[in-house]
Short mmCIF file of C-alpha atoms in Angstrom, two decimals:
data_model
loop_
_atom_site.label_atom_id
_atom_site.label_comp_id
_atom_site.label_asym_id
_atom_site.label_seq_id
_atom_site.Cartn_x
_atom_site.Cartn_y
_atom_site.Cartn_z
CA UNK A 1 5.20 15.77 -2.48
CA UNK A 2 8.05 15.82 -3.79
CA UNK A 3 7.98 15.97 -7.51
CA UNK A 4 11.67 16.15 -8.26
CA UNK A 5 13.73 13.68 -6.11
CA UNK A 6 17.52 13.60 -5.60
CA UNK A 7 18.16 10.85 -3.35
CA UNK A 8 21.56 10.62 -2.75
CA UNK A 9 22.63 13.24 -0.21
CA UNK A 10 26.09 13.37 -0.82
CA UNK A 11 28.27 11.19 -2.98
CA UNK A 12 32.49 11.51 -2.55
CA UNK A 13 34.22 10.64 -5.66
CA UNK A 14 38.61 10.26 -6.43
CA UNK A 15 39.80 13.14 -8.98
CA UNK A 16 40.33 12.23 -12.28
CA UNK A 17 37.05 9.79 -12.05
CA UNK A 18 33.67 9.53 -13.25
CA UNK A 19 30.53 11.50 -11.16
CA UNK A 20 27.10 10.18 -11.60
CA UNK A 21 24.64 12.60 -9.94
CA UNK A 22 21.19 11.04 -10.21
CA UNK A 23 17.57 12.88 -10.40
CA UNK A 24 13.90 11.62 -10.42
CA UNK A 25 11.19 13.27 -11.54
CA UNK A 26 6.86 12.56 -11.43
CA UNK A 27 5.36 14.94 -13.13
CA UNK A 28 5.29 14.07 -16.89
CA UNK A 29 4.92 17.29 -17.54
CA UNK A 30 7.85 18.57 -17.41
CA UNK A 31 10.05 18.73 -20.83
CA UNK A 32 12.90 20.87 -19.63
CA UNK A 33 15.58 20.20 -17.00
CA UNK A 34 18.90 21.92 -15.31
CA UNK A 35 21.56 20.97 -13.19
CA UNK A 36 22.73 24.20 -11.13
CA UNK A 37 26.22 24.19 -9.81
CA UNK A 38 26.29 26.08 -5.40
CA UNK A 39 29.26 26.61 -3.48
CA UNK A 40 28.76 27.68 0.36
CA UNK A 41 27.59 31.01 0.46
CA UNK A 42 27.08 31.79 -2.74
CA UNK A 43 24.18 31.49 -5.05
CA UNK A 44 23.18 28.62 -7.19
CA UNK A 45 24.96 28.79 -10.42
CA UNK A 46 23.50 27.06 -13.92
CA UNK A 47 25.78 24.09 -15.35
CA UNK A 48 23.64 22.63 -17.99
CA UNK A 49 20.55 21.91 -19.02
CA UNK A 50 18.34 19.18 -21.43
CA UNK A 51 14.87 19.48 -23.15
CA UNK A 52 13.12 16.24 -23.53
CA UNK A 53 13.73 16.67 -26.77
CA UNK A 54 17.06 14.90 -26.50
CA UNK A 55 17.79 11.99 -24.51
CA UNK A 56 21.68 13.86 -24.08
CA UNK A 57 23.68 17.09 -23.82
CA UNK A 58 27.56 17.61 -23.42
CA UNK A 59 29.06 20.28 -22.42
CA UNK A 60 32.89 19.85 -21.85
CA UNK A 61 33.13 17.59 -18.52
CA UNK A 62 29.73 17.91 -18.12
CA UNK A 63 27.05 15.28 -19.96
CA UNK A 64 23.27 14.76 -18.72
CA UNK A 65 21.14 12.49 -20.12
CA UNK A 66 17.50 11.90 -19.83
CA UNK A 67 15.60 8.82 -19.65
CA UNK A 68 11.86 9.91 -19.90
CA UNK A 69 10.57 6.56 -19.67
CA UNK A 70 12.11 6.15 -16.44
CA UNK A 71 11.15 9.95 -15.27
CA UNK A 72 15.31 9.84 -14.70
CA UNK A 73 17.92 12.17 -15.26
CA UNK A 74 21.36 11.93 -14.72
CA UNK A 75 24.41 14.75 -14.59
CA UNK A 76 28.29 12.62 -15.32
CA UNK A 77 31.01 14.82 -14.74
CA UNK A 78 34.59 12.95 -16.36
CA UNK A 79 37.49 13.91 -14.57
CA UNK A 80 36.17 14.73 -12.20
CA UNK A 81 38.42 17.38 -10.54
CA UNK A 82 38.42 18.69 -6.60
CA UNK A 83 37.21 22.57 -7.72
CA UNK A 84 33.81 20.56 -8.88
CA UNK A 85 32.92 19.79 -4.41
CA UNK A 86 29.77 21.47 -4.37
CA UNK A 87 26.30 20.97 -3.90
CA UNK A 88 24.50 20.24 -7.22
CA UNK A 89 20.95 20.80 -7.51
CA UNK A 90 18.40 19.19 -10.31
CA UNK A 91 15.78 21.37 -11.30
CA UNK A 92 12.54 21.05 -13.72
CA UNK A 93 9.99 22.63 -15.41
CA UNK A 94 7.36 22.35 -18.26
CA UNK A 95 8.05 24.53 -21.49
CA UNK A 96 6.90 27.80 -21.82
CA UNK A 97 6.26 28.39 -17.86
CA UNK A 98 9.19 30.05 -15.49
CA UNK A 99 8.38 27.66 -12.92
CA UNK A 100 11.23 25.58 -11.57
CA UNK A 101 11.13 23.07 -9.03
CA UNK A 102 14.42 22.35 -7.28
CA UNK A 103 15.36 18.69 -6.26
CA UNK A 104 16.77 18.80 -2.44
CA UNK A 105 20.64 18.41 -4.20
CA UNK A 106 23.98 16.45 -3.83
CA UNK A 107 26.94 17.38 -2.24
CA UNK A 108 29.93 16.03 -4.37
CA UNK A 109 33.21 15.69 -2.83
CA UNK A 110 35.93 15.34 -5.03
CA UNK A 111 38.71 13.68 -3.17
CA UNK A 112 42.28 14.84 -4.62
CA UNK B 1 29.16 42.42 -16.19
CA UNK B 2 27.59 42.80 -12.71
CA UNK B 3 25.42 39.29 -11.21
CA UNK B 4 22.40 39.54 -8.68
CA UNK B 5 23.41 41.21 -5.57
CA UNK B 6 21.59 40.85 -2.82
CA UNK B 7 21.94 42.76 0.71
CA UNK B 8 21.93 42.15 3.67
CA UNK B 9 23.48 38.94 2.95
CA UNK B 10 23.07 38.25 6.19
CA UNK B 11 19.94 38.86 8.90
CA UNK B 12 19.30 38.45 12.37
CA UNK B 13 15.49 39.27 13.58
CA UNK B 14 14.19 38.65 16.47
CA UNK B 15 10.70 37.18 16.46
CA UNK B 16 7.90 39.52 15.37
CA UNK B 17 10.11 41.97 13.92
CA UNK B 18 9.55 42.80 10.25
CA UNK B 19 12.65 42.79 7.76
CA UNK B 20 13.13 43.82 4.19
CA UNK B 21 15.28 41.91 1.73
CA UNK B 22 17.33 43.52 -1.18
CA UNK B 23 17.49 42.65 -4.62
CA UNK B 24 19.74 43.85 -8.04
CA UNK B 25 18.65 41.91 -10.95
CA UNK B 26 21.07 41.92 -13.59
CA UNK B 27 20.62 45.22 -15.84
CA UNK B 28 18.04 44.54 -18.67
CA UNK B 29 16.75 41.75 -17.12
CA UNK B 30 12.46 41.59 -17.65
CA UNK B 31 11.86 39.12 -15.31
CA UNK B 32 12.70 38.08 -11.37
CA UNK B 33 12.02 35.70 -9.16
CA UNK B 34 12.13 34.68 -5.18
CA UNK B 35 12.57 31.57 -4.00
CA UNK B 36 13.09 30.74 -0.14
CA UNK B 37 15.51 28.06 0.58
CA UNK B 38 15.46 26.31 4.25
CA UNK B 39 18.32 24.18 5.61
CA UNK B 40 18.87 20.88 4.01
CA UNK B 41 15.63 21.58 1.38
CA UNK B 42 16.54 22.79 -2.62
CA UNK B 43 15.04 26.60 -3.60
CA UNK B 44 11.46 26.28 -3.17
CA UNK B 45 9.58 29.43 -5.11
CA UNK B 46 7.81 32.66 -3.95
CA UNK B 47 6.91 34.59 -6.54
CA UNK B 48 7.75 35.87 -9.64
CA UNK B 49 7.31 39.57 -11.70
CA UNK B 50 8.01 40.81 -15.12
CA UNK B 51 9.15 43.76 -15.50
CA UNK B 52 7.06 45.78 -12.62
CA UNK B 53 3.91 43.59 -12.24
CA UNK B 54 3.65 40.49 -9.93
CA UNK B 55 2.58 37.87 -12.28
CA UNK B 56 2.82 35.25 -9.76
CA UNK B 57 3.24 34.79 -5.70
CA UNK B 58 1.88 31.54 -5.27
CA UNK B 59 4.43 30.15 -3.66
CA UNK B 60 4.05 33.65 -0.66
CA UNK B 61 3.75 31.33 2.40
CA UNK B 62 1.52 33.65 3.98
CA UNK B 63 0.20 36.65 4.48
CA UNK B 64 2.66 38.23 6.02
CA UNK B 65 4.92 37.60 3.00
CA UNK B 66 5.11 41.12 0.23
CA UNK B 67 7.39 41.74 -2.73
CA UNK B 68 7.44 44.29 -4.44
CA UNK B 69 9.19 45.42 -7.73
CA UNK B 70 8.27 49.03 -8.47
CA UNK B 71 10.18 50.44 -11.07
CA UNK B 72 11.11 47.09 -12.84
CA UNK B 73 14.63 46.61 -11.77
CA UNK B 74 15.12 46.30 -7.83
CA UNK B 75 13.00 44.10 -6.15
CA UNK B 76 12.33 44.27 -1.87
CA UNK B 77 10.75 41.03 0.09
CA UNK B 78 9.21 41.96 2.90
CA UNK B 79 8.39 40.00 5.64
CA UNK B 80 6.25 41.18 8.67
CA UNK B 81 6.16 39.74 12.41
CA UNK B 82 8.72 37.25 11.66
CA UNK B 83 8.41 33.96 13.17
CA UNK B 84 11.31 30.90 13.50
CA UNK B 85 9.87 28.49 10.91
CA UNK B 86 11.12 32.46 7.81
CA UNK B 87 14.68 31.19 8.91
CA UNK B 88 16.38 30.48 5.77
CA UNK B 89 18.21 31.47 2.99
CA UNK B 90 15.83 33.94 0.00
CA UNK B 91 17.59 33.98 -2.92
CA UNK B 92 16.68 36.16 -6.11
CA UNK B 93 17.26 35.07 -9.76
CA UNK B 94 16.53 37.16 -13.26
CA UNK B 95 16.61 36.30 -16.73
CA UNK B 96 16.16 37.86 -19.25
CA UNK B 97 12.94 36.60 -20.22
CA UNK B 98 11.14 34.50 -17.70
CA UNK B 99 11.71 31.42 -20.03
CA UNK B 100 15.21 30.76 -20.03
CA UNK B 101 18.26 30.58 -17.61
CA UNK B 102 17.32 32.25 -14.14
CA UNK B 103 21.02 33.56 -12.65
CA UNK B 104 20.85 33.92 -9.12
CA UNK B 105 22.40 36.13 -6.29
CA UNK B 106 23.95 34.66 -3.16
CA UNK B 107 21.37 34.89 -0.69
CA UNK B 108 19.91 36.74 2.44
CA UNK B 109 20.52 34.16 5.41
CA UNK B 110 17.43 35.16 7.74
CA UNK B 111 17.70 33.89 11.43
CA UNK B 112 15.01 34.62 13.67
CA UNK B 113 15.64 34.43 16.82
#
């Protein structure tokens, strides 16, 4: 039973355009969400997070949106750059717990 | 400062062999996690340490898997009598408190032949 789902295994976007990566979750107890970025042969690196008390969090070119009623979050990258090409993982947890539940990842390719 | 390091980066084991994977967390980080990442999947939680205490080992797939962190810093994940289904990338992560952002190492890719 996959509690965190990333239904798009891959996404290609032109440089300069917006990349939108989606994530759905089923556990209504999740209230803290993170996005990690992973390059080949490296470990995941933290990108941005959002708590359920907010519906948006922004950090430079990266914005995460949370829709609690739909149990859906998305990561927007604007403008997309070739260096953003990586696998992006969505993760969820409950506040006060340490366990992250990860999605299966979306491979983003930004075309120059 | 130095990030999380793991060794070896790659390990090939024959079925039935024992392996030991090492993790050096970020200095001063209290919490340490092990994850298993199968091909095409996201990382899956294996076990959690706070200092030297193993507080959660609910994700360990079988009793062939054993983890320790005897002095509250370096950790070792041991897999006994490896099976082909153990082939995966094993990721270690650390965090300051356990409830904040986790920093991941590069992983050890284990291939069991």
